[in-house]
Amino acid sequence: MSEITQEHFDYAANALHSLPFAKLIGMRLVGLKLDEAQISVDMRDDLRQPSGVLHGGVTATLIDTAMAFAVRTRLPKEEATATIDLTVHYLRPHLTGTFICTAKNVRAGKRIFTVSAEVHNEEGKLIATGLSTYTRV
Amino acid sequence: MSEITQEHFDYAANALHSLPFAKLIGMRLVGLKLDEAQISVDMRDDLRQPSGVLHGGVTATLIDTAMAFAVRTRLPKEEATATIDLTVHYLRPHLTGTFICTAKNVRAGKRIFTVSAEVHNEEGKLIATGLSTYTRV
Amino acid sequence: MSEITQEHFDYAANALHSLPFAKLIGMRLVGLKLDEAQISVDMRDDLRQPSGVLHGGVTATLIDTAMAFAVRTRLPKEEATATIDLTVHYLRPHLTGTFICTAKNVRAGKRIFTVSAEVHNEEGKLIATGLSTYTRV
Amino acid sequence: MSEITQEHFDYAANALHSLPFAKLIGMRLVGLKLDEAQISVDMRDDLRQPSGVLHGGVTATLIDTAMAFAVRTRLPKEEATATIDLTVHYLRPHLTGTFICTAKNVRAGKRIFTVSAEVHNEEGKLIATGLSTYTRV
């Protein structure tokens, strides 16, 4: 796959927006090109920890999901991927506003993909960063 | 804190069970002792990926949450913790039945905690393992 | 491979002890069984950081090496492996005495291996722990 | 510290070049500015694995060392740092020529630093990438 068409974007957006756990969190596909995917989430109260900040599990889920979409830009539609491992570093607590994850393939091999991700807030500040290994299944 | 009383367990269970994102996933505190916490989740359809297996974001959220409860067994009730980083390795796809995360403090420092976690299915098979750094805030 | 014979141990020990970078550090294979390898290093001055403690790069190298030997207990002698990724958590500074790494296959797949490791000092205290993904090449 | 002077560079270079384990590997400080350090290594035979490629422990040591120098650009000279954890992803085997690590502070807190690193070969190809948490001690 060498370019992302509107049809491909619509297919991916539909896949994300019909996924129950993505709906639960409120993920929206906002960008897709070869080796890169962007997904955003609007902050709301039930994504908070007791202390009031964004739950780290939401951040990890967002990163894992955006990474999977970046990997799939290299694969035929019907192929599945699996996360082998995921490392997330949390940099700043998030309180209000939309946050957006940009995931990029650092290296796309035949079977193994290394993917990085950054999550920014509306002011463009980095709130989390991640590094992951994926495989085709 | 040198022992976990029933009152402490009830306090922690209530904290978990009233947390919206934990309710969304369906987490239940099932064990708590000094340096260790156990949380279980019953598999259900809206925790699946398109391919039908458990979403890796749920696993990461479960691990992050159980780890935070393990860390807090070393801290006064009112103190908060923050995840500095989290690494999850996914070992087996999960399809049906309850899965349970056991998180343990590998090292409890004055400010910095290193925590490990394992997630098992009902047959006792390991489905994911994690390693993380926490801090008091 | 279902059991580690003396011949297999000697082959592995020889492979380690003739590897220049392992010699530079002073690694010795001290244990090998199916899915597990143990390598020890004697502390000496040129493994120290300026502050006097063991250099974290030595610990990471030791872990990576012991993990590779654990993985290879599942593979024919002539096959090579590659580290896909490695996460090390440093728990205690190390100053004197032998330290030993025990690496275990957490999951041995057809191509992908998840491996954990612990490094202990002579008193049995944990000084570092690691988690890694390997592949056959 | 808001700028790196020649004196500061010389101090750091001397610290690196007089460190036995750095000398063993052949590390050279080639760049230093606020929040960033660059260290290079010339490939040679005793840094290889049995298969002939660069040993992953060398890469991890190089990354850990460059990261420590990036962190120290934010600290008074006499202060020490400690690696809390380190994740390295290996992307390409390295066979010949100089390789160089660029480490950057992603976030510099009062006590906790998040640092990323990339290792490139002479053609500018990425051979490894890392993410790490450091602390002042």
XYZ file of C-alpha atoms in Angstrom:
548
model
C 0.000 0.000 0.000
C 1.698 3.210 -1.044
C -0.901 5.907 -0.487
C -3.911 6.406 1.717
C -7.028 7.095 -0.330
C -10.241 8.621 1.010
C -11.792 5.186 0.722
C -9.026 3.711 2.869
C -9.462 6.481 5.442
C -13.221 5.901 5.568
C -12.688 2.171 5.990
C -10.258 2.736 8.873
C -12.425 5.412 10.509
C -15.426 3.111 10.339
C -13.421 0.252 11.855
C -12.377 2.483 14.755
C -15.723 4.165 15.326
C -17.612 0.870 15.409
C -15.219 -0.725 17.912
C -17.005 -0.817 21.300
C -13.971 -0.085 23.487
C -12.940 2.811 21.226
C -16.496 4.183 21.449
C -16.429 3.819 25.243
C -13.394 6.122 25.309
C -14.537 8.345 22.463
C -11.697 7.916 19.949
C -11.886 9.632 16.569
C -9.573 8.972 13.647
C -8.340 12.410 12.588
C -5.391 11.639 10.326
C -3.992 8.750 8.318
C -1.114 8.537 5.920
C 1.429 5.891 5.022
C 3.167 4.862 8.276
C 1.224 7.349 10.422
C -2.139 7.562 12.211
C -3.694 10.242 14.412
C -6.507 9.637 16.859
C -8.042 12.211 19.211
C -10.120 11.994 22.387
C -12.124 14.722 24.116
C -11.499 14.837 27.852
C -14.520 14.064 30.006
C -15.151 13.165 33.611
C -15.346 9.427 33.376
C -11.822 9.236 31.939
C -10.366 10.684 35.150
C -8.498 9.059 38.013
C -9.636 9.821 41.572
C -7.113 12.690 41.643
C -8.887 14.260 38.656
C -6.256 13.723 35.968
C -6.584 11.582 32.856
C -6.342 7.853 33.650
C -3.068 6.362 32.378
C -5.003 3.411 31.013
C -6.855 5.714 28.614
C -3.534 7.094 27.377
C -2.112 3.592 26.919
C -5.243 2.463 25.072
C -5.131 5.500 22.797
C -1.450 4.898 22.004
C -1.959 1.183 21.369
C -4.894 1.897 19.070
C -3.206 4.652 17.053
C -0.135 2.434 16.663
C -2.224 -0.427 15.308
C -3.708 1.933 12.699
C -0.234 3.148 11.696
C 0.934 -0.457 11.263
C -2.120 -1.339 9.180
C -1.294 1.344 6.621
C 1.394 -1.143 5.503
C -0.909 -4.168 5.323
C -3.844 -5.440 3.255
C -7.200 -4.504 4.819
C -8.103 -8.006 5.894
C -4.880 -8.631 7.826
C -4.736 -8.484 11.587
C -1.912 -7.267 13.814
C -1.000 -7.997 17.409
C 0.810 -5.875 19.946
C 3.866 -7.763 21.176
C 4.819 -5.118 23.711
C 4.146 -1.501 24.586
C 6.125 1.009 26.658
C 4.471 4.277 27.670
C 6.189 7.171 29.458
C 3.852 9.652 31.139
C 5.141 13.220 31.042
C 2.397 15.581 32.172
C -0.956 15.154 33.894
C -3.849 16.017 31.596
C -6.904 17.844 32.913
C -8.959 19.493 30.187
C -9.427 19.585 26.460
C -8.883 17.283 23.532
C -5.715 15.230 23.386
C -4.343 13.660 20.264
C -2.020 10.760 19.611
C 0.273 10.610 16.573
C 1.709 7.145 15.942
C 4.452 6.463 13.404
C 6.127 3.360 12.108
C 9.793 3.707 12.978
C 10.577 0.562 11.082
C 8.246 -1.580 9.016
C 9.651 -5.059 8.495
C 8.056 -8.032 6.785
C 6.572 -9.300 10.033
C 7.820 -7.052 12.835
C 7.004 -3.353 13.188
C 8.559 -0.871 15.589
C 6.203 2.024 16.257
C 6.539 5.241 18.241
C 3.789 7.550 19.464
C 3.382 10.967 21.014
C 0.295 12.320 22.779
C -0.149 16.096 22.811
C -2.687 18.378 24.441
C -4.429 21.278 22.684
C -1.504 23.598 23.405
C 0.852 21.202 21.672
C 2.518 20.068 24.903
C 3.665 16.479 25.043
C 1.751 14.517 27.671
C 2.973 11.000 26.907
C 5.306 9.141 24.583
C 5.436 5.471 23.626
C 7.472 2.795 21.873
C 6.112 -0.541 20.779
C 6.645 -3.749 18.813
C 3.864 -5.157 16.613
C 3.594 -8.251 14.507
C 1.350 -9.453 11.692
C -0.720 -12.423 12.706
C 1.603 0.593 56.743
C 2.560 -2.916 57.689
C -0.660 -4.878 57.314
C -3.799 -4.620 55.276
C -6.895 -4.564 57.482
C -10.428 -5.275 56.331
C -11.088 -1.554 56.680
C -8.179 -0.768 54.380
C -9.395 -3.349 51.866
C -12.918 -1.875 51.935
C -11.535 1.631 51.467
C -9.461 0.521 48.447
C -12.288 -1.551 46.962
C -14.644 1.389 47.266
C -12.084 3.698 45.623
C -11.756 1.297 42.697
C -15.439 0.460 42.319
C -16.482 4.123 42.310
C -13.924 5.112 39.659
C -15.812 5.640 36.380
C -13.165 4.231 34.041
C -12.748 1.157 36.263
C -16.531 0.679 36.227
C -16.566 1.033 32.434
C -14.190 -1.927 32.228
C -15.670 -3.823 35.145
C -12.692 -4.099 37.511
C -13.114 -5.756 40.919
C -10.552 -5.682 43.707
C -10.126 -9.325 44.717
C -6.953 -9.271 46.813
C -4.810 -6.828 48.742
C -1.827 -7.335 50.976
C 1.327 -5.385 51.711
C 3.082 -4.779 48.353
C 0.483 -6.699 46.344
C -2.922 -6.103 44.750
C -5.190 -8.320 42.648
C -7.910 -7.048 40.343
C -10.126 -9.159 38.086
C -12.252 -8.414 35.032
C -14.953 -10.572 33.425
C -14.576 -10.817 29.662
C -17.425 -9.314 27.664
C -18.010 -8.290 24.072
C -17.293 -4.597 24.310
C -13.751 -5.276 25.566
C -12.846 -7.006 22.288
C -10.823 -5.865 19.306
C -12.286 -6.297 15.828
C -10.532 -9.682 15.634
C -12.473 -10.793 18.718
C -9.644 -10.923 21.265
C -9.294 -8.796 24.378
C -8.201 -5.226 23.551
C -4.620 -4.582 24.638
C -5.701 -1.246 26.091
C -7.914 -3.053 28.609
C -4.971 -5.208 29.663
C -2.728 -2.154 30.027
C -5.388 -0.320 32.026
C -5.893 -3.307 34.310
C -2.139 -3.621 34.905
C -1.712 0.107 35.538
C -4.603 0.100 37.997
C -3.522 -2.986 39.943
C 0.015 -1.585 40.154
C -1.265 1.694 41.610
C -3.116 -0.261 44.304
C 0.009 -2.273 45.129
C 2.023 0.942 45.481
C -0.618 2.519 47.713
C -0.335 -0.313 50.250
C 2.934 1.436 51.198
C 1.441 4.945 51.472
C -0.977 6.856 53.680
C -4.541 6.763 52.292
C -4.630 10.370 51.251
C -1.464 10.243 49.151
C -1.565 10.082 45.384
C 0.766 8.254 43.032
C 1.624 8.763 39.387
C 2.758 6.284 36.765
C 6.099 7.395 35.346
C 6.260 4.614 32.795
C 4.692 1.273 31.992
C 5.893 -1.617 29.831
C 3.444 -4.385 28.931
C 4.314 -7.583 27.072
C 1.372 -9.438 25.546
C 1.775 -13.203 25.598
C -1.504 -14.838 24.613
C -4.731 -13.593 23.071
C -7.637 -13.762 25.516
C -11.111 -14.798 24.372
C -13.348 -15.918 27.199
C -13.630 -15.943 30.972
C -12.406 -13.856 33.846
C -8.819 -12.611 33.803
C -6.943 -11.443 36.848
C -3.978 -9.180 37.364
C -1.554 -9.616 40.274
C 0.700 -6.588 40.812
C 3.667 -6.626 43.198
C 6.105 -4.010 44.383
C 9.515 -5.232 43.307
C 11.148 -2.357 45.131
C 9.504 0.255 47.320
C 11.722 3.311 47.739
C 10.980 6.562 49.506
C 9.672 8.165 46.324
C 10.198 5.716 43.493
C 8.511 2.318 43.202
C 9.291 -0.456 40.738
C 6.279 -2.690 40.222
C 5.719 -5.885 38.242
C 2.431 -7.464 37.189
C 1.138 -10.663 35.670
C -2.261 -11.229 34.100
C -3.594 -14.788 34.094
C -6.694 -16.396 32.608
C -8.982 -18.803 34.485
C -6.748 -21.757 33.639
C -3.799 -20.001 35.211
C -2.088 -19.278 31.895
C -0.138 -16.058 31.663
C -1.649 -13.676 29.131
C 0.421 -10.549 29.812
C 3.257 -9.322 32.000
C 4.317 -5.812 32.920
C 7.016 -3.709 34.542
C 6.564 -0.143 35.694
C 7.960 2.818 37.594
C 5.699 4.828 39.935
C 6.298 7.894 42.024
C 4.566 9.574 44.949
C 3.214 12.950 44.000
C 15.397 -29.517 22.453
C 13.961 -30.946 25.648
C 16.931 -31.266 27.965
C 20.279 -29.601 28.402
C 23.107 -32.111 28.239
C 26.658 -31.524 29.494
C 27.714 -31.313 25.860
C 25.151 -28.595 25.225
C 26.310 -26.680 28.308
C 29.942 -26.919 27.203
C 29.027 -25.713 23.735
C 27.140 -22.712 25.138
C 29.841 -21.920 27.710
C 32.464 -22.002 25.007
C 30.389 -19.721 22.790
C 30.069 -17.211 25.629
C 33.641 -17.407 26.857
C 35.098 -16.900 23.395
C 32.940 -13.866 22.634
C 35.180 -10.776 22.871
C 32.631 -8.412 24.421
C 31.631 -11.044 26.994
C 35.330 -11.539 27.849
C 35.782 -7.770 28.157
C 33.105 -7.775 30.869
C 34.070 -11.117 32.358
C 30.852 -13.133 31.923
C 30.739 -16.780 32.965
C 27.947 -19.205 32.167
C 27.008 -20.746 35.507
C 23.680 -22.437 34.780
C 21.647 -23.642 31.830
C 18.427 -25.580 31.638
C 15.479 -25.628 29.288
C 14.142 -22.039 29.118
C 16.683 -20.669 31.617
C 20.271 -19.392 31.643
C 22.452 -17.980 34.409
C 25.513 -15.816 33.837
C 27.684 -14.226 36.520
C 30.173 -11.364 36.552
C 32.745 -10.460 39.218
C 32.713 -6.776 40.078
C 35.905 -4.907 39.241
C 36.950 -1.297 38.912
C 36.625 -0.821 35.199
C 32.938 -1.742 35.296
C 32.173 1.274 37.483
C 30.575 4.613 36.696
C 32.336 7.784 37.886
C 30.217 7.611 41.071
C 31.697 4.189 41.793
C 28.646 2.001 41.192
C 28.228 -0.659 38.508
C 27.654 0.874 35.074
C 24.084 0.341 33.878
C 25.397 -0.657 30.475
C 27.132 -3.670 32.018
C 23.868 -4.730 33.646
C 21.964 -4.308 30.369
C 24.623 -6.281 28.471
C 24.547 -9.061 31.052
C 20.737 -9.267 30.875
C 20.686 -9.214 27.075
C 23.303 -11.962 26.933
C 21.684 -14.250 29.505
C 18.331 -13.819 27.740
C 19.839 -14.837 24.403
C 21.186 -18.017 26.021
C 17.779 -18.793 27.543
C 16.127 -18.381 24.131
C 18.689 -20.604 22.458
C 17.830 -23.531 24.743
C 14.722 -23.784 22.527
C 16.583 -23.649 19.210
C 18.995 -25.781 17.174
C 22.640 -24.862 17.860
C 23.255 -23.229 14.523
C 20.299 -20.829 14.705
C 20.735 -17.180 15.532
C 18.442 -14.912 17.529
C 18.013 -11.164 17.594
C 16.870 -8.875 20.391
C 13.833 -6.923 19.216
C 13.617 -4.860 22.378
C 14.854 -4.802 25.947
C 13.538 -3.029 29.042
C 15.722 -2.889 32.158
C 14.657 -1.501 35.544
C 17.512 -0.652 37.906
C 16.666 -1.284 41.550
C 19.821 -0.983 43.646
C 23.308 0.361 43.009
C 25.913 -2.407 43.016
C 29.338 -1.859 44.577
C 31.145 -5.088 45.396
C 31.049 -8.797 44.760
C 29.787 -11.131 42.087
C 26.400 -10.475 40.528
C 24.390 -13.033 38.661
C 21.664 -12.813 36.075
C 18.940 -15.445 35.741
C 17.007 -15.202 32.481
C 13.850 -17.210 31.781
C 11.636 -17.659 28.773
C 8.217 -16.408 29.828
C 6.761 -17.551 26.541
C 8.484 -19.423 23.744
C 6.588 -19.075 20.474
C 7.519 -20.361 17.056
C 9.304 -17.135 16.160
C 8.802 -14.703 19.021
C 10.108 -15.168 22.564
C 9.248 -13.128 25.638
C 12.022 -13.345 28.216
C 12.383 -11.996 31.754
C 15.551 -11.597 33.806
C 16.602 -10.806 37.335
C 20.061 -9.741 38.490
C 20.961 -10.499 42.110
C 23.978 -9.678 44.236
C 25.775 -12.172 46.496
C 23.318 -11.568 49.317
C 20.443 -12.486 47.033
C 19.159 -8.911 46.751
C 17.615 -7.934 43.449
C 19.646 -5.225 41.714
C 17.891 -5.137 38.334
C 15.030 -6.740 36.470
C 14.294 -6.931 32.756
C 11.712 -7.869 30.154
C 12.464 -8.451 26.501
C 11.248 -9.663 23.118
C 13.472 -11.881 20.947
C 13.040 -13.361 17.524
C 14.660 -16.140 15.517
C 16.478 -14.827 12.494
C 22.469 25.712 33.367
C 21.226 27.437 30.256
C 24.061 27.068 27.786
C 26.875 24.669 27.158
C 30.248 26.410 27.137
C 33.462 25.008 25.705
C 34.632 24.522 29.287
C 31.526 22.501 30.071
C 32.023 20.398 26.946
C 35.653 19.741 27.861
C 34.666 18.759 31.384
C 32.044 16.316 30.091
C 34.334 14.910 27.389
C 37.055 14.338 29.953
C 34.586 12.612 32.291
C 33.525 10.274 29.488
C 36.968 9.600 28.063
C 38.438 8.746 31.450
C 35.660 6.301 32.336
C 37.084 2.772 31.980
C 33.960 1.102 30.596
C 33.496 3.924 28.064
C 37.144 3.513 27.018
C 36.649 -0.263 26.693
C 33.921 0.421 24.133
C 35.583 3.447 22.569
C 32.987 6.168 23.175
C 33.706 9.742 22.099
C 31.640 12.786 23.050
C 30.929 14.529 19.751
C 28.144 16.958 20.645
C 26.626 18.616 23.694
C 23.972 21.272 24.042
C 21.235 21.987 26.536
C 19.070 18.831 26.793
C 21.077 16.927 24.186
C 24.251 14.826 23.981
C 25.887 12.932 21.100
C 28.364 10.102 21.526
C 29.942 8.041 18.737
C 31.661 4.662 18.596
C 33.785 3.184 15.814
C 32.817 -0.389 14.973
C 35.486 -2.973 15.648
C 35.651 -6.740 15.920
C 35.435 -7.142 19.671
C 32.082 -5.358 19.758
C 30.476 -8.087 17.639
C 28.182 -10.950 18.524
C 29.044 -14.444 17.276
C 26.867 -13.740 14.211
C 29.101 -10.771 13.382
C 26.704 -7.916 14.128
C 27.091 -5.250 16.800
C 26.336 -6.624 20.283
C 23.061 -5.249 21.659
C 24.748 -4.613 24.990
C 27.086 -2.100 23.343
C 24.097 -0.276 21.872
C 22.316 -0.249 25.244
C 25.468 1.013 26.990
C 25.940 3.751 24.404
C 22.304 4.863 24.762
C 22.448 4.811 28.564
C 25.648 6.829 28.561
C 24.495 9.468 26.065
C 21.243 9.839 27.998
C 23.118 10.442 31.244
C 25.109 13.225 29.542
C 21.913 14.813 28.204
C 20.391 14.778 31.692
C 23.515 16.303 33.217
C 23.254 19.360 30.966
C 20.418 20.348 33.332
C 22.361 19.746 36.559
C 25.308 21.222 38.440
C 28.563 19.453 37.561
C 28.951 17.712 40.865
C 25.508 16.097 40.851
C 25.022 12.451 40.027
C 22.155 10.808 38.180
C 20.815 7.267 38.161
C 19.016 5.341 35.456
C 15.664 4.166 36.789
C 14.771 2.247 33.666
C 15.772 1.922 30.034
C 13.911 0.536 27.019
C 15.836 -0.101 23.802
C 14.306 -1.171 20.494
C 16.738 -2.668 17.983
C 15.874 -1.840 14.386
C 18.735 -2.877 12.127
C 21.841 -5.027 12.586
C 25.027 -2.970 12.414
C 28.123 -4.320 10.677
C 30.610 -1.612 9.748
C 31.449 2.018 10.345
C 30.945 4.555 13.081
C 27.578 4.707 14.814
C 26.349 7.691 16.775
C 23.784 8.112 19.519
C 21.800 11.337 19.971
C 20.038 11.548 23.346
C 17.490 14.240 24.181
C 15.614 15.188 27.293
C 11.941 14.796 26.429
C 10.977 16.220 29.784
C 13.251 17.641 32.468
C 11.515 17.719 35.847
C 12.903 18.706 39.191
C 13.914 15.139 40.009
C 12.656 12.930 37.210
C 13.848 13.098 33.593
C 12.371 11.347 30.582
C 14.964 10.906 27.871
C 14.819 9.535 24.323
C 17.691 8.412 22.111
C 18.330 7.401 18.535
C 21.373 5.557 17.201
C 22.232 6.077 13.540
C 24.842 4.568 11.243
C 27.074 6.567 8.886
C 24.399 6.600 6.192
C 21.950 8.158 8.614
C 19.860 4.997 9.004
C 18.312 4.386 12.382
C 19.714 1.280 14.030
C 18.166 1.580 17.505
C 15.869 3.823 19.506
C 15.402 4.170 23.252
C 13.256 5.675 25.986
C 14.324 6.036 29.588
C 13.604 7.479 33.025
C 16.420 9.071 35.040
C 16.531 10.587 38.488
C 18.880 12.868 40.368
C 20.479 11.115 43.297
